[in-house]
mmCIF file with all atom_site columns, C-alpha atoms in Angstrom:
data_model
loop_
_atom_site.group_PDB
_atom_site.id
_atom_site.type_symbol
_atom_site.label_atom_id
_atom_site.label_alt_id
_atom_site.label_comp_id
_atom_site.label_asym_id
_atom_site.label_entity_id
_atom_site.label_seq_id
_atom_site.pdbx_PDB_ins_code
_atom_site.Cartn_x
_atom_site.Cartn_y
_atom_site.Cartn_z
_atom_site.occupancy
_atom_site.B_iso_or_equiv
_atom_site.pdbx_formal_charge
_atom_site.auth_seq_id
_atom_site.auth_comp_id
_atom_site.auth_asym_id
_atom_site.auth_atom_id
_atom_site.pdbx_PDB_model_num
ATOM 1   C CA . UNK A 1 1   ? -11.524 2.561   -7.001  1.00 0.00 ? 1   UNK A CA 1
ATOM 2   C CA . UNK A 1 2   ? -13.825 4.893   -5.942  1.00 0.00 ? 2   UNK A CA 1
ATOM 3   C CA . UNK A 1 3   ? -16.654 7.620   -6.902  1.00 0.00 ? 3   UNK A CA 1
ATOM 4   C CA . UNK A 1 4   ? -14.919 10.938  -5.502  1.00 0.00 ? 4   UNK A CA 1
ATOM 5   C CA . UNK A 1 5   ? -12.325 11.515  -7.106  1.00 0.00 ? 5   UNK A CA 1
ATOM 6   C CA . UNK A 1 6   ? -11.067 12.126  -10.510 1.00 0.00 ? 6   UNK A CA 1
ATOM 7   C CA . UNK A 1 7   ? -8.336  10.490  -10.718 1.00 0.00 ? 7   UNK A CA 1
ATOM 8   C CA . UNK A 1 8   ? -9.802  7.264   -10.597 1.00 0.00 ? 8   UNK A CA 1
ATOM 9   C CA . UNK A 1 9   ? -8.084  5.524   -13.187 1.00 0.00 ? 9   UNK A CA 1
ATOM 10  C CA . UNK A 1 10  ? -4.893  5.545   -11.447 1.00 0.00 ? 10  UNK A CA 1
ATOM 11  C CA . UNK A 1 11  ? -4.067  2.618   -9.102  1.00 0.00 ? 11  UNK A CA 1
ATOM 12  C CA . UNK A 1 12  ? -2.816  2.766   -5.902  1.00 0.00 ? 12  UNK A CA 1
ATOM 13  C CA . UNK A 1 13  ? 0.954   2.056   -6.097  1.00 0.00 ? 13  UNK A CA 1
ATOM 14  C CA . UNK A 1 14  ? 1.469   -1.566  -5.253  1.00 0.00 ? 14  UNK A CA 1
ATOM 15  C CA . UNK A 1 15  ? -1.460  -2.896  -6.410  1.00 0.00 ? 15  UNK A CA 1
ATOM 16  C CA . UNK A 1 16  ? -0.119  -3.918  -9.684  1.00 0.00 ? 16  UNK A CA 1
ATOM 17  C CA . UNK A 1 17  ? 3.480   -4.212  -8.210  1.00 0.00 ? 17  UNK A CA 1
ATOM 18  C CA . UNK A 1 18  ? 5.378   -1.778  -10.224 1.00 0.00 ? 18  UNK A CA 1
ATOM 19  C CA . UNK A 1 19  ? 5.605   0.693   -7.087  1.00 0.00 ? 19  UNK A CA 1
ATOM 20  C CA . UNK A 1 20  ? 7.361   -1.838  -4.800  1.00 0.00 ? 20  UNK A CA 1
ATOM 21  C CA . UNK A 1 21  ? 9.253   -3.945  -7.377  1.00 0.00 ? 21  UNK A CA 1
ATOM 22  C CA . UNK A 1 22  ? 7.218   -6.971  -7.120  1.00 0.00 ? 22  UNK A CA 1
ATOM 23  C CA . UNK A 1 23  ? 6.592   -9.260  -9.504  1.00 0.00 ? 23  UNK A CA 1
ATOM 24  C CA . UNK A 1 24  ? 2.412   -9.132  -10.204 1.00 0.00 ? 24  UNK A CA 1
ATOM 25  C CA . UNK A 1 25  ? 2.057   -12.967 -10.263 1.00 0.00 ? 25  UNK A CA 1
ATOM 26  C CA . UNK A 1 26  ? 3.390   -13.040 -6.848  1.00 0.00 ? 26  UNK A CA 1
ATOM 27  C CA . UNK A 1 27  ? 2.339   -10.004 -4.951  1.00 0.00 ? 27  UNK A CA 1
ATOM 28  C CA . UNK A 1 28  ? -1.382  -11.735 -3.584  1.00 0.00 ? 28  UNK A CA 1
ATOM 29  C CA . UNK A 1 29  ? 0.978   -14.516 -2.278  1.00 0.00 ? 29  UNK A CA 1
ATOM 30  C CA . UNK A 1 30  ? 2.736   -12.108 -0.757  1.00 0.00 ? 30  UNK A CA 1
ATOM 31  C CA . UNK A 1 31  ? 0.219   -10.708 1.280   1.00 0.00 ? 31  UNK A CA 1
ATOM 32  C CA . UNK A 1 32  ? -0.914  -13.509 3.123   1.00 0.00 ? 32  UNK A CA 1
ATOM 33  C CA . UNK A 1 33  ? 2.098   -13.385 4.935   1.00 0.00 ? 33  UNK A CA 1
ATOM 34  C CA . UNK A 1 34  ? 0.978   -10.420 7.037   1.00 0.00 ? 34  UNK A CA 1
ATOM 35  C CA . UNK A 1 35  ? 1.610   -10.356 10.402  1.00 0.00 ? 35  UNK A CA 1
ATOM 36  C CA . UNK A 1 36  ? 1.053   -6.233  11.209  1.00 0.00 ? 36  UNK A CA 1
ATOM 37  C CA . UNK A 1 37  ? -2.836  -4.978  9.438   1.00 0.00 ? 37  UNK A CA 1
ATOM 38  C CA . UNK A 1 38  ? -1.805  -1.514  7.963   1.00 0.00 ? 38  UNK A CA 1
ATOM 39  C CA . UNK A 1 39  ? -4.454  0.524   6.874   1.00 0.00 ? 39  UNK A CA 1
ATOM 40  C CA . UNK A 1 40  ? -4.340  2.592   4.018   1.00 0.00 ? 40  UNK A CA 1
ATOM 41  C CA . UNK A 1 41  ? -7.237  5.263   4.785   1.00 0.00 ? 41  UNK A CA 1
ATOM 42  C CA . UNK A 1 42  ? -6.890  7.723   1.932   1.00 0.00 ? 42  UNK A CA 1
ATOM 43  C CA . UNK A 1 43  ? -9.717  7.418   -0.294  1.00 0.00 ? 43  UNK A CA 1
ATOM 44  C CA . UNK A 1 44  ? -8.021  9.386   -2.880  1.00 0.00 ? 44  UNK A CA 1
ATOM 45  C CA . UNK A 1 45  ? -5.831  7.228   -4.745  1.00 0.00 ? 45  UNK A CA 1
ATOM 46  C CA . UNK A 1 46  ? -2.851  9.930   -5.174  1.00 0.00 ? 46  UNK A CA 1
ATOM 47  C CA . UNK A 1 47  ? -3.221  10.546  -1.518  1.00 0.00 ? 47  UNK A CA 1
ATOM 48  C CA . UNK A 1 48  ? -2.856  6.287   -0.898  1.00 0.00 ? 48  UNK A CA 1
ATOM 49  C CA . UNK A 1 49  ? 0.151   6.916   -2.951  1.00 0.00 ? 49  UNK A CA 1
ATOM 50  C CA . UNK A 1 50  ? 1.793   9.189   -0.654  1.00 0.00 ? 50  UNK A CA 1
ATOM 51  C CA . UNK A 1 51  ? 0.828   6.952   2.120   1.00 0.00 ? 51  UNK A CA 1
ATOM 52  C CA . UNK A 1 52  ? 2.213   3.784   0.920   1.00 0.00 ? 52  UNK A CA 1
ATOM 53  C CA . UNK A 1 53  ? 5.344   5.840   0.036   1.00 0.00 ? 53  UNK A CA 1
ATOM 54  C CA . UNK A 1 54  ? 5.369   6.963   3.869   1.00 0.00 ? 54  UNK A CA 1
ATOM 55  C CA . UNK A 1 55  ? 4.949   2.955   5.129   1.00 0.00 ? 55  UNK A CA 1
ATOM 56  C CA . UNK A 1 56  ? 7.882   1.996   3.076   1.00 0.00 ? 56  UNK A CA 1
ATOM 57  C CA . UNK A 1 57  ? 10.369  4.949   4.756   1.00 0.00 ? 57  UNK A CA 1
ATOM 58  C CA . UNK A 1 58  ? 9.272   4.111   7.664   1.00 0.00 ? 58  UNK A CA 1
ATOM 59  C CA . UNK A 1 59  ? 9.981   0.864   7.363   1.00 0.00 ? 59  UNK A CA 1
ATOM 60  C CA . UNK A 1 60  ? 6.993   -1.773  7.051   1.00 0.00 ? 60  UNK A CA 1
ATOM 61  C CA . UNK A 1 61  ? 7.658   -4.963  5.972   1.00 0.00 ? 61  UNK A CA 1
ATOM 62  C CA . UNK A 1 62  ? 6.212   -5.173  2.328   1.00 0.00 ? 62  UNK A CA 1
ATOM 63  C CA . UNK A 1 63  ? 3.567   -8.567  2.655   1.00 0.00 ? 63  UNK A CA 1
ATOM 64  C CA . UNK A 1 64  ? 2.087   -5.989  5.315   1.00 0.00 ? 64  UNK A CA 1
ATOM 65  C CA . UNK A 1 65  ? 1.709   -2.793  2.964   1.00 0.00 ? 65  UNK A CA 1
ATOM 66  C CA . UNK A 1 66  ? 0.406   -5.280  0.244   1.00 0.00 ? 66  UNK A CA 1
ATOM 67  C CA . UNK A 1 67  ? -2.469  -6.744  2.436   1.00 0.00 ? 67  UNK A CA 1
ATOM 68  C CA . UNK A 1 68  ? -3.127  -2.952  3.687   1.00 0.00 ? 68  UNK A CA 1
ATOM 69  C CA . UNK A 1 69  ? -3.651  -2.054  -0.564  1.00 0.00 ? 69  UNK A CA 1
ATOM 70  C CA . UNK A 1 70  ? -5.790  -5.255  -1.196  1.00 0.00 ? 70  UNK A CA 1
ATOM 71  C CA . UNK A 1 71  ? -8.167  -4.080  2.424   1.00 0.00 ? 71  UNK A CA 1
ATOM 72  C CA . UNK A 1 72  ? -8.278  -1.019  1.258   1.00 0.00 ? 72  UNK A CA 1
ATOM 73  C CA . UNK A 1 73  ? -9.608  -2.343  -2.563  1.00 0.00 ? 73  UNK A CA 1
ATOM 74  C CA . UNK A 1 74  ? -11.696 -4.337  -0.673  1.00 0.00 ? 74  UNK A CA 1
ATOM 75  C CA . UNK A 1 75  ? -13.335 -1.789  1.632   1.00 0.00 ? 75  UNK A CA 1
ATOM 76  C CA . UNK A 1 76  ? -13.447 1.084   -1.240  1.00 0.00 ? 76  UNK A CA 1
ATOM 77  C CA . UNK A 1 77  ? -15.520 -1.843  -3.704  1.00 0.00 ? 77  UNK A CA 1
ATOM 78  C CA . UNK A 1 78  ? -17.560 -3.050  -0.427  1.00 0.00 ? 78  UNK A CA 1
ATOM 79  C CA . UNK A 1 79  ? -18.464 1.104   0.139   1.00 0.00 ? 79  UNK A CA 1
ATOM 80  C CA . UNK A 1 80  ? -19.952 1.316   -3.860  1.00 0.00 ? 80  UNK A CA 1
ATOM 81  C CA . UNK A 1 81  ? -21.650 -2.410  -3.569  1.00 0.00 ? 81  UNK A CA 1
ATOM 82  C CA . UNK A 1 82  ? -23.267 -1.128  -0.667  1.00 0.00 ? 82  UNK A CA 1
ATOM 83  C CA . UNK A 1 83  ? -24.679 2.278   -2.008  1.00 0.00 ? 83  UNK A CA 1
ATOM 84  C CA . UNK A 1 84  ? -26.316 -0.235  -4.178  1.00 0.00 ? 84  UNK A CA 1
ATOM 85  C CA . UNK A 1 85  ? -27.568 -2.093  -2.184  1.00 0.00 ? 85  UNK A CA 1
ATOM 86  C CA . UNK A 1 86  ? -25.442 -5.393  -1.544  1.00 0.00 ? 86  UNK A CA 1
ATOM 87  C CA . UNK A 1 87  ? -25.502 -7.956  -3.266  1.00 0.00 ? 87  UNK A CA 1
ATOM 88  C CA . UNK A 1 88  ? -27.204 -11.531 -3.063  1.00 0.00 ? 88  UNK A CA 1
ATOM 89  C CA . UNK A 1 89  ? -26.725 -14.461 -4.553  1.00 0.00 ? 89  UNK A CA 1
ATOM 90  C CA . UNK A 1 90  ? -23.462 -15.195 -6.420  1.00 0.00 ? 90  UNK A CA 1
ATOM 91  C CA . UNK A 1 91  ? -20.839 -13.124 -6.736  1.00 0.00 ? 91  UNK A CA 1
ATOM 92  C CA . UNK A 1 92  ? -19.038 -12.531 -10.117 1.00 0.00 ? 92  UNK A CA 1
ATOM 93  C CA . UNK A 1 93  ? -15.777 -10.638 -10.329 1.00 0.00 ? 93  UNK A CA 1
ATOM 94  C CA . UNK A 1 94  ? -14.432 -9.590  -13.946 1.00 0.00 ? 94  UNK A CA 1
ATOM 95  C CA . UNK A 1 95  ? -11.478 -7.276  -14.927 1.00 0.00 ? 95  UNK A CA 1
ATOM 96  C CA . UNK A 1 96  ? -7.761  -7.877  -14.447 1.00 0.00 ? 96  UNK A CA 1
ATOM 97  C CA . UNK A 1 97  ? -7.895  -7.408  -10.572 1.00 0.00 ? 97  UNK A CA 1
ATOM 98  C CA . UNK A 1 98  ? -9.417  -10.562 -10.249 1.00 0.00 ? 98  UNK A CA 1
ATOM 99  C CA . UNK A 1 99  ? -6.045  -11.893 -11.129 1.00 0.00 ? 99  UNK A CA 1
ATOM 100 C CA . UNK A 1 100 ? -4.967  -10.730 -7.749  1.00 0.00 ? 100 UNK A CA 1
ATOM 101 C CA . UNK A 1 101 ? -5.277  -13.404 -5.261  1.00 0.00 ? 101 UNK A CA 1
ATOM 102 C CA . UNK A 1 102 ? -4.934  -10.488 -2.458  1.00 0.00 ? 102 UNK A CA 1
ATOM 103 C CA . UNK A 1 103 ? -7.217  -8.876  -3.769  1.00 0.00 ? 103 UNK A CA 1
ATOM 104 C CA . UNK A 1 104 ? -10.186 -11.463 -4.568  1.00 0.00 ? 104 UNK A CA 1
ATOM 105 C CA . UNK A 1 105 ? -9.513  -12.998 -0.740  1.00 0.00 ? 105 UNK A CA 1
ATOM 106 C CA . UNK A 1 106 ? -9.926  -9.740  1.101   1.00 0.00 ? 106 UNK A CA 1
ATOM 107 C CA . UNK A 1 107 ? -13.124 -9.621  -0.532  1.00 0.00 ? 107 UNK A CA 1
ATOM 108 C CA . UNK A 1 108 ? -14.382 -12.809 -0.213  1.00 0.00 ? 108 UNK A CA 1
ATOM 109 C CA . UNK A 1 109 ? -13.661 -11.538 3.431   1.00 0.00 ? 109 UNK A CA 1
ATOM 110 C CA . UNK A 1 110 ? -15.348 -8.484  3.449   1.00 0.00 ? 110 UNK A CA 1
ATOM 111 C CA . UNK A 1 111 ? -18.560 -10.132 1.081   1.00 0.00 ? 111 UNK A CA 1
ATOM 112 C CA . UNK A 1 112 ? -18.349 -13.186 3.545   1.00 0.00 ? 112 UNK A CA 1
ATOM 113 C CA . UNK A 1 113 ? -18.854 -14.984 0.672   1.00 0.00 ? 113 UNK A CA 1
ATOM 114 C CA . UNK A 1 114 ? -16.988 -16.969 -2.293  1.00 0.00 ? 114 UNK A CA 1
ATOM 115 C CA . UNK A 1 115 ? -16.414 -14.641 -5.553  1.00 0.00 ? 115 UNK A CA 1
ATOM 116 C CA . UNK A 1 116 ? -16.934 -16.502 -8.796  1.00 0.00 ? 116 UNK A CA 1
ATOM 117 C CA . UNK A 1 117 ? -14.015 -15.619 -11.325 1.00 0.00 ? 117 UNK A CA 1
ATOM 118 C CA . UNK A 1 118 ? -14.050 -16.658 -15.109 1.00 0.00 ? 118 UNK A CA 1
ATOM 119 C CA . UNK A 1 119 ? -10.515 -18.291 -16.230 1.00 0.00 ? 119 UNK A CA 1
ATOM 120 C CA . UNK A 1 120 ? -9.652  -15.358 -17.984 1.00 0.00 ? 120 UNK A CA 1
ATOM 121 C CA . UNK A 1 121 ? -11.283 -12.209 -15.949 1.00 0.00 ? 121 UNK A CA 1
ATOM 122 C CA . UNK A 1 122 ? -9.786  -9.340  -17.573 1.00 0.00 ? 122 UNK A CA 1
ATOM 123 C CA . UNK A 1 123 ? -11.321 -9.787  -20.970 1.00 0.00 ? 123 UNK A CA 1
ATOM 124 C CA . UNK A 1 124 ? -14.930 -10.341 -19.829 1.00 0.00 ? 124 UNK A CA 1
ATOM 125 C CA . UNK A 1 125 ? -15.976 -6.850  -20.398 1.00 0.00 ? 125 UNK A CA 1
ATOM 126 C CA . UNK A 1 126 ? -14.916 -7.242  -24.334 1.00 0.00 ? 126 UNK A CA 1
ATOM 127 C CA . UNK A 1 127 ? -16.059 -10.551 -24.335 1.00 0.00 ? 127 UNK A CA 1
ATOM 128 C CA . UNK A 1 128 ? -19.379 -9.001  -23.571 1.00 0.00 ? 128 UNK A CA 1
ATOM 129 C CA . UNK A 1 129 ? -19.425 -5.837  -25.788 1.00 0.00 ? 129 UNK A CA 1
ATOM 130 C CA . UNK A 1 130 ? -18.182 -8.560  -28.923 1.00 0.00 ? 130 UNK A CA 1
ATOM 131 C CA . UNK A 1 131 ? -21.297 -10.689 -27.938 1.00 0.00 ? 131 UNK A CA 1
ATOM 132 C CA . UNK A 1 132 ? -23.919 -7.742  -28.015 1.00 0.00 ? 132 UNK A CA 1
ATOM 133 C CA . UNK A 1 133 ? -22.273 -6.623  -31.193 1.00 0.00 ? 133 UNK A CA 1
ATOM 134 C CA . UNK A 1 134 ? -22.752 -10.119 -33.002 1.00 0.00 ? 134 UNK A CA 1
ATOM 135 C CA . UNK A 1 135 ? -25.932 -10.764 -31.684 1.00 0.00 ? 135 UNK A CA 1
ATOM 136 C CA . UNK A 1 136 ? -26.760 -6.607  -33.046 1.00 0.00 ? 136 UNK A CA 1
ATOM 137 C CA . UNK A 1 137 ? -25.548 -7.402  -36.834 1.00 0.00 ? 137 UNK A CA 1
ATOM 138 C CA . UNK A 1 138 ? -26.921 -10.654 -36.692 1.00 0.00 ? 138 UNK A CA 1
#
């Protein structure tokens, strides 16, 4: 996630657990088992590709290359919140990332602060839209 490049709607390999044949349901569990931070600087996410290819020949030990992906999430959404402005107050998180237990912990870390997540997160956006659209033909 981020606002420079264009191929934002890719995801940084990993991060959905396809790249390092890990099961999605488990790869935020996964992660807390760190014991080496990796960073994963590229802000690019076809250039994070090539970097989490590079960890994994060299030989990391994957619950470290998954906490280095959800940091890196982290810091990217922590560098847009900020260019807002921050944030005060609650903290909701919707989409299907908010699935990822990695991912929501690293930033609660980086927020300092507990994120609010709805049972269901990655239907809230179309929740929303088929809300406005009732209450438009009503």
């Amino acid at each position: 996630m981020n606002d420079k490049c264009g191929s934002r709607h890719r995801e940084i390999p990993g991060s959905n657990g396809k790249g390092l044949n890990v099961e999605l349901d488990s790869i935020g569990n996964i992660s807390f088992e760190t014991q080496k931070e990796l960073t994963i600087s590229s802000i690019c996410t076809v250039f994070a590709e090539s970097e989490v290819i590079s960890l994994v020949s060299e030989g990391e030990e994957l619950e470290d290359i998954l906490y280095g992906i959800h940091k890196a999430i982290a810091d990217r959404t922590m560098g847009l919140i900020n260019r807002l402005g921050g944030v005060e107050g609650e903290v909701i998180m919707a989409g299907g990332v908010a699935k990822n237990i990695g991912v929501v912990k690293a930033l609660e870390a980086a927020l300092n602060a507990p994120l609010k997540i709805y049972v269901e997160p990655q239907i809230v956006g179309a929740l929303g839209a088929a809300i406005l659209a009732l209450e438009k033909t009503a």
